[in-house]
């Protein structure tokens, strides 16, 4: 029976040579993506696009989801079908490609060439084909184009500052379907959709107060059911609306009789409300109005809200007043994004004794830890008797795992590496790569009889593999990809023969020529006979030793 394709298999895309999968399986999986709700990562989509290209299955692109087309080679798009291709690809999620990346700029360049765009003004027909690709256009193009460009801009995950300026200039001109901002009502603001987030103070100040208030009420009505990022956008909008109207009254009745608080004080008797801090337009006001009693009783709910960093620092200062010696572990669990405001020295005093607490603190949705912070956090947990389980290793990730001391890595059991699965340890020192490889080899030893499964599991750890194990993989015909090959231990790679490398790379051997200027390849080539390189590989590698 032939192998089928699944998202989990694709995640280890380096270890799937095209020859391993029949064209029918690749085609069935790619076409079936349109009927599935789960999203694939950039790495998985890139893998699938390469598999389709290897099987000559890219021509019928209309049956694939737009996200997948973003990873097709735009230089291979045929001129007779390029319009339809870019129109479909432009409906994909551009966030999958980093802004400014070669692939993303190549898409826009290819689309403009296909559509015959020769000026900065884009016509309605061209805009219809470009879709979200307009998100990478210069502001001059936005203002020069047909007003329908606003519909394209709605597709943008994020606009740059100059693009927002161009958008406001167009709206203030009044020549769009939305009319002059002074004529906008609730329906118009709702029709603007995500573009409302880009409106500046000048534009908003022209909108009738009744329309702003009605729109604000509609935001409040749906706030509780939104995710964190949506709540952050909602609060940004509400603050912008408040700032745009000098005459608008704050939601709370002003009260200045408590320690200089210019609005309603947040005391032990105040009921929690998601919009508490909208009235406090500065962190200084928030500081004056927030009591230690209210903070202590509502720390968790408060930190679930998208508070600006300045507000978080106010809370941190007050927590230091409440807990003068040590923050209770129960409170550490709910610190969320505020935890990222603590220094490594402060973290060294935390009582992180349970894996639940560490797991909560490592939650990636709360923001990124700086290396010294997370290193101290993990060291503190281990010093207090904690152990790193597979699920914790997944949350920690390879980069932070590499920051552990060698003695701490020694304490990780092979079984937990097995549970953690694939970890990117490319930033580790060679000694740590060697340590983790030995643990991974032991963890996955039970799969050694099934070469493909074993290789998929061990692949991220091969930077620590000795030459003997690499020779065994060469004999097994694993078709190692170039990224993995270039990340091998240079000293161990030097011990491989021309035949070893030929068998190790398999069908990926032709890519070795493109990597011939990589230091690790140059060092290996110098140790080989030029005659053997020519006869065995036949890909034009130069630099081997000449035999007398």
CSV table of C-alpha atoms in Angstrom, one decimal, residues 93-340:
chain,number,residue,atom,x,y,z
A,93,UNK,CA,-2.6,34.6,3.9
A,94,UNK,CA,0.4,36.9,3.2
A,95,UNK,CA,1.4,36.6,6.9
A,96,UNK,CA,2.8,33.1,5.9
A,97,UNK,CA,5.6,35.0,4.1
A,98,UNK,CA,7.8,37.5,6.0
A,99,UNK,CA,7.4,41.1,4.6
A,100,UNK,CA,10.4,41.8,2.4
A,101,UNK,CA,11.3,38.2,1.9
A,102,UNK,CA,12.5,37.1,-1.6
A,103,UNK,CA,9.5,34.9,-2.1
A,104,UNK,CA,7.0,37.6,-1.2
A,105,UNK,CA,8.6,40.3,-3.3
A,106,UNK,CA,8.9,37.8,-6.1
A,107,UNK,CA,5.2,37.3,-6.0
A,108,UNK,CA,4.4,41.0,-6.4
A,109,UNK,CA,7.0,41.4,-9.1
A,110,UNK,CA,5.7,38.5,-11.1
A,111,UNK,CA,2.1,39.7,-10.7
A,112,UNK,CA,2.9,43.2,-11.9
A,113,UNK,CA,4.8,41.8,-14.9
A,114,UNK,CA,1.9,39.5,-15.7
A,115,UNK,CA,-0.7,42.2,-15.6
A,116,UNK,CA,1.5,44.6,-17.6
A,117,UNK,CA,1.5,47.3,-14.9
A,118,UNK,CA,3.8,50.1,-16.2
A,119,UNK,CA,2.7,53.1,-14.0
A,120,UNK,CA,1.9,53.8,-10.3
A,121,UNK,CA,-1.8,54.0,-11.0
A,122,UNK,CA,-3.6,50.6,-10.7
A,123,UNK,CA,-6.9,50.2,-12.5
A,124,UNK,CA,-9.9,48.4,-11.1
A,125,UNK,CA,-9.2,45.3,-13.2
A,126,UNK,CA,-5.6,45.2,-12.0
A,127,UNK,CA,-6.6,45.7,-8.4
A,128,UNK,CA,-9.1,42.8,-8.8
A,129,UNK,CA,-6.2,40.5,-9.8
A,130,UNK,CA,-3.7,41.7,-7.3
A,131,UNK,CA,-5.8,41.2,-4.1
A,132,UNK,CA,-3.7,41.2,-1.0
A,133,UNK,CA,-0.5,41.7,-3.0
A,134,UNK,CA,-1.3,45.4,-2.9
A,135,UNK,CA,-0.3,45.2,0.8
A,136,UNK,CA,3.3,45.6,-0.3
A,137,UNK,CA,2.7,48.6,-2.5
A,138,UNK,CA,4.4,51.9,-1.9
A,139,UNK,CA,2.1,54.7,-0.5
A,140,UNK,CA,2.4,56.7,-3.7
A,141,UNK,CA,0.8,53.8,-5.6
A,142,UNK,CA,-2.1,53.7,-3.1
A,143,UNK,CA,-2.9,57.4,-3.5
A,144,UNK,CA,-2.5,57.3,-7.3
A,145,UNK,CA,-4.7,54.2,-7.9
A,146,UNK,CA,-8.4,53.8,-8.4
A,147,UNK,CA,-10.3,54.3,-5.1
A,148,UNK,CA,-11.2,50.7,-5.2
A,149,UNK,CA,-7.7,50.1,-3.8
A,150,UNK,CA,-9.3,50.5,-0.3
A,151,UNK,CA,-11.0,47.1,-0.8
A,152,UNK,CA,-7.5,45.5,-1.4
A,153,UNK,CA,-6.1,47.2,1.7
A,154,UNK,CA,-8.8,45.5,3.8
A,155,UNK,CA,-7.0,42.3,3.1
A,156,UNK,CA,-3.7,43.5,4.6
A,157,UNK,CA,-2.7,41.9,8.0
A,158,UNK,CA,-1.0,45.2,8.8
A,159,UNK,CA,-0.3,48.5,7.2
A,160,UNK,CA,2.9,50.5,7.5
A,161,UNK,CA,2.8,54.0,8.9
A,162,UNK,CA,3.2,55.6,5.4
A,163,UNK,CA,0.5,53.3,4.0
A,164,UNK,CA,-1.9,54.4,6.8
A,165,UNK,CA,-1.1,58.1,5.9
A,166,UNK,CA,-1.9,57.3,2.2
A,167,UNK,CA,-5.2,55.7,3.3
A,168,UNK,CA,-6.2,58.6,5.4
A,169,UNK,CA,-5.3,61.0,2.6
A,170,UNK,CA,-7.6,59.2,0.2
A,171,UNK,CA,-10.5,59.1,2.7
A,172,UNK,CA,-10.1,62.8,3.5
A,173,UNK,CA,-10.3,63.6,-0.2
A,174,UNK,CA,-13.8,62.3,-0.2
A,175,UNK,CA,-13.5,60.6,-3.6
A,176,UNK,CA,-14.1,57.0,-2.4
A,177,UNK,CA,-17.4,55.1,-2.1
A,178,UNK,CA,-17.4,56.0,1.6
A,179,UNK,CA,-17.8,59.7,0.9
A,180,UNK,CA,-16.6,62.5,3.1
A,181,UNK,CA,-15.8,61.4,6.8
A,182,UNK,CA,-18.2,64.1,8.0
A,183,UNK,CA,-21.1,62.1,6.4
A,184,UNK,CA,-20.2,58.7,7.9
A,185,UNK,CA,-22.8,56.9,10.0
A,186,UNK,CA,-22.5,53.6,12.0
A,187,UNK,CA,-23.1,51.5,8.8
A,188,UNK,CA,-20.2,53.3,7.0
A,189,UNK,CA,-17.8,52.7,9.9
A,190,UNK,CA,-18.8,49.0,9.9
A,191,UNK,CA,-18.3,48.8,6.2
A,192,UNK,CA,-14.8,50.2,6.5
A,193,UNK,CA,-14.0,47.0,8.5
A,194,UNK,CA,-10.3,46.6,9.4
A,195,UNK,CA,-9.5,50.0,7.8
A,196,UNK,CA,-11.0,51.7,10.9
A,197,UNK,CA,-7.9,50.7,12.8
A,198,UNK,CA,-5.8,52.8,10.4
A,199,UNK,CA,-7.9,56.0,10.8
A,200,UNK,CA,-5.9,58.9,12.3
A,201,UNK,CA,-7.1,61.6,14.7
A,202,UNK,CA,-7.8,64.1,11.9
A,203,UNK,CA,-10.1,61.7,10.0
A,204,UNK,CA,-11.9,60.5,13.2
A,205,UNK,CA,-12.4,64.0,14.4
A,206,UNK,CA,-14.6,64.7,11.3
A,207,UNK,CA,-16.9,61.7,12.0
A,208,UNK,CA,-20.1,62.7,13.8
A,209,UNK,CA,-20.0,62.0,17.5
A,210,UNK,CA,-23.3,60.1,17.4
A,211,UNK,CA,-21.7,57.7,14.8
A,212,UNK,CA,-18.6,57.3,16.9
A,213,UNK,CA,-20.6,56.5,20.0
A,214,UNK,CA,-22.8,54.0,18.2
A,215,UNK,CA,-19.7,52.3,16.8
A,216,UNK,CA,-18.1,52.3,20.2
A,217,UNK,CA,-21.2,50.6,21.7
A,218,UNK,CA,-21.1,47.9,19.0
A,219,UNK,CA,-17.4,47.2,19.9
A,220,UNK,CA,-18.2,46.9,23.6
A,221,UNK,CA,-21.1,44.5,22.9
A,222,UNK,CA,-18.8,41.9,21.3
A,223,UNK,CA,-15.7,42.5,23.4
A,224,UNK,CA,-16.2,39.6,25.8
A,225,UNK,CA,-16.3,37.0,23.1
A,226,UNK,CA,-13.1,38.1,21.3
A,227,UNK,CA,-9.6,36.7,21.5
A,228,UNK,CA,-6.7,38.7,23.0
A,229,UNK,CA,-5.5,40.2,19.7
A,230,UNK,CA,-9.0,41.3,18.8
A,231,UNK,CA,-9.5,42.8,22.3
A,232,UNK,CA,-6.3,44.8,21.8
A,233,UNK,CA,-7.6,46.2,18.5
A,234,UNK,CA,-10.9,47.0,20.1
A,235,UNK,CA,-9.3,49.0,23.0
A,236,UNK,CA,-7.0,50.8,20.5
A,237,UNK,CA,-10.1,51.9,18.6
A,238,UNK,CA,-12.0,53.0,21.7
A,239,UNK,CA,-8.9,55.1,22.9
A,240,UNK,CA,-8.6,56.6,19.4
A,241,UNK,CA,-12.3,57.5,19.4
A,242,UNK,CA,-12.0,59.1,22.8
A,243,UNK,CA,-8.9,61.1,21.8
A,244,UNK,CA,-10.6,62.3,18.6
A,245,UNK,CA,-13.4,64.0,20.5
A,246,UNK,CA,-12.3,66.7,23.0
A,247,UNK,CA,-16.0,67.1,24.1
A,248,UNK,CA,-16.7,63.4,24.7
A,249,UNK,CA,-17.3,62.6,28.3
A,250,UNK,CA,-15.5,59.6,30.0
A,251,UNK,CA,-17.7,56.6,30.7
A,252,UNK,CA,-17.1,57.0,34.5
A,253,UNK,CA,-18.1,60.0,36.5
A,254,UNK,CA,-15.1,61.9,37.5
A,255,UNK,CA,-14.1,61.9,41.2
A,256,UNK,CA,-11.0,63.5,42.4
A,257,UNK,CA,-11.3,63.0,46.1
A,258,UNK,CA,-9.0,59.9,46.6
A,259,UNK,CA,-5.2,60.5,46.6
A,260,UNK,CA,-5.3,62.7,43.5
A,261,UNK,CA,-7.1,60.1,41.2
A,262,UNK,CA,-8.7,62.1,38.4
A,263,UNK,CA,-11.3,59.5,37.7
A,264,UNK,CA,-13.0,56.7,39.6
A,265,UNK,CA,-10.6,55.1,42.1
A,266,UNK,CA,-10.1,51.3,41.7
A,267,UNK,CA,-10.6,50.1,45.3
A,268,UNK,CA,-11.4,46.8,47.0
A,269,UNK,CA,-15.1,47.7,46.5
A,270,UNK,CA,-14.8,48.2,42.7
A,271,UNK,CA,-16.3,45.5,40.5
A,272,UNK,CA,-14.0,44.3,37.8
A,273,UNK,CA,-14.8,45.6,34.3
A,274,UNK,CA,-12.8,44.9,31.1
A,275,UNK,CA,-13.0,48.6,30.2
A,276,UNK,CA,-11.7,49.9,33.6
A,277,UNK,CA,-8.6,51.5,32.3
A,278,UNK,CA,-10.0,53.2,29.2
A,279,UNK,CA,-10.8,56.2,31.4
A,280,UNK,CA,-7.1,56.4,32.5
A,281,UNK,CA,-5.5,57.9,29.4
A,282,UNK,CA,-2.0,57.8,30.9
A,283,UNK,CA,-0.1,55.3,33.1
A,284,UNK,CA,0.3,58.1,35.6
A,285,UNK,CA,-3.5,58.3,36.0
A,286,UNK,CA,-3.7,54.5,36.2
A,287,UNK,CA,-1.0,54.6,39.0
A,288,UNK,CA,-3.0,57.2,41.0
A,289,UNK,CA,-6.3,55.3,40.7
A,290,UNK,CA,-5.2,51.6,41.1
A,291,UNK,CA,-5.2,50.5,44.7
A,292,UNK,CA,-3.1,47.6,46.0
A,293,UNK,CA,-6.3,45.9,47.3
A,294,UNK,CA,-8.0,46.0,43.9
A,295,UNK,CA,-4.8,44.7,42.1
A,296,UNK,CA,-4.4,41.8,44.6
A,297,UNK,CA,-8.0,40.7,44.2
A,298,UNK,CA,-8.1,41.0,40.4
A,299,UNK,CA,-4.5,40.3,39.2
A,300,UNK,CA,-5.5,37.4,37.0
A,301,UNK,CA,-8.4,39.1,35.2
A,302,UNK,CA,-6.5,42.4,34.8
A,303,UNK,CA,-3.5,40.6,33.2
A,304,UNK,CA,-5.9,38.9,30.7
A,305,UNK,CA,-6.5,42.3,29.2
A,306,UNK,CA,-4.2,43.7,26.6
A,307,UNK,CA,-2.5,46.3,28.9
A,308,UNK,CA,0.2,48.5,27.4
A,309,UNK,CA,3.7,48.0,28.9
A,310,UNK,CA,3.5,51.3,30.9
A,311,UNK,CA,0.4,50.0,32.6
A,312,UNK,CA,2.1,46.7,33.3
A,313,UNK,CA,5.0,48.4,35.0
A,314,UNK,CA,2.6,50.2,37.3
A,315,UNK,CA,1.2,46.9,38.3
A,316,UNK,CA,4.7,45.5,38.8
A,317,UNK,CA,5.6,48.3,41.1
A,318,UNK,CA,2.5,47.8,43.2
A,319,UNK,CA,3.0,44.0,43.4
A,320,UNK,CA,6.4,44.8,44.9
A,321,UNK,CA,4.6,46.8,47.6
A,322,UNK,CA,2.1,44.0,48.2
A,323,UNK,CA,4.7,41.1,48.3
A,324,UNK,CA,7.8,42.6,49.8
A,325,UNK,CA,9.8,39.4,50.0
A,326,UNK,CA,8.5,36.9,47.4
A,327,UNK,CA,5.5,36.6,45.0
A,328,UNK,CA,3.4,33.6,45.9
A,329,UNK,CA,3.5,30.8,43.3
A,330,UNK,CA,-0.2,31.0,42.8
A,331,UNK,CA,0.3,34.6,41.6
A,332,UNK,CA,3.2,33.7,39.4
A,333,UNK,CA,0.9,31.4,37.4
A,334,UNK,CA,-1.2,34.3,36.4
A,335,UNK,CA,1.5,36.9,35.7
A,336,UNK,CA,1.1,36.3,31.9
A,337,UNK,CA,2.7,39.1,29.8
A,338,UNK,CA,3.7,41.0,33.0
A,339,UNK,CA,6.3,38.2,33.7
A,340,UNK,CA,8.3,39.5,30.7
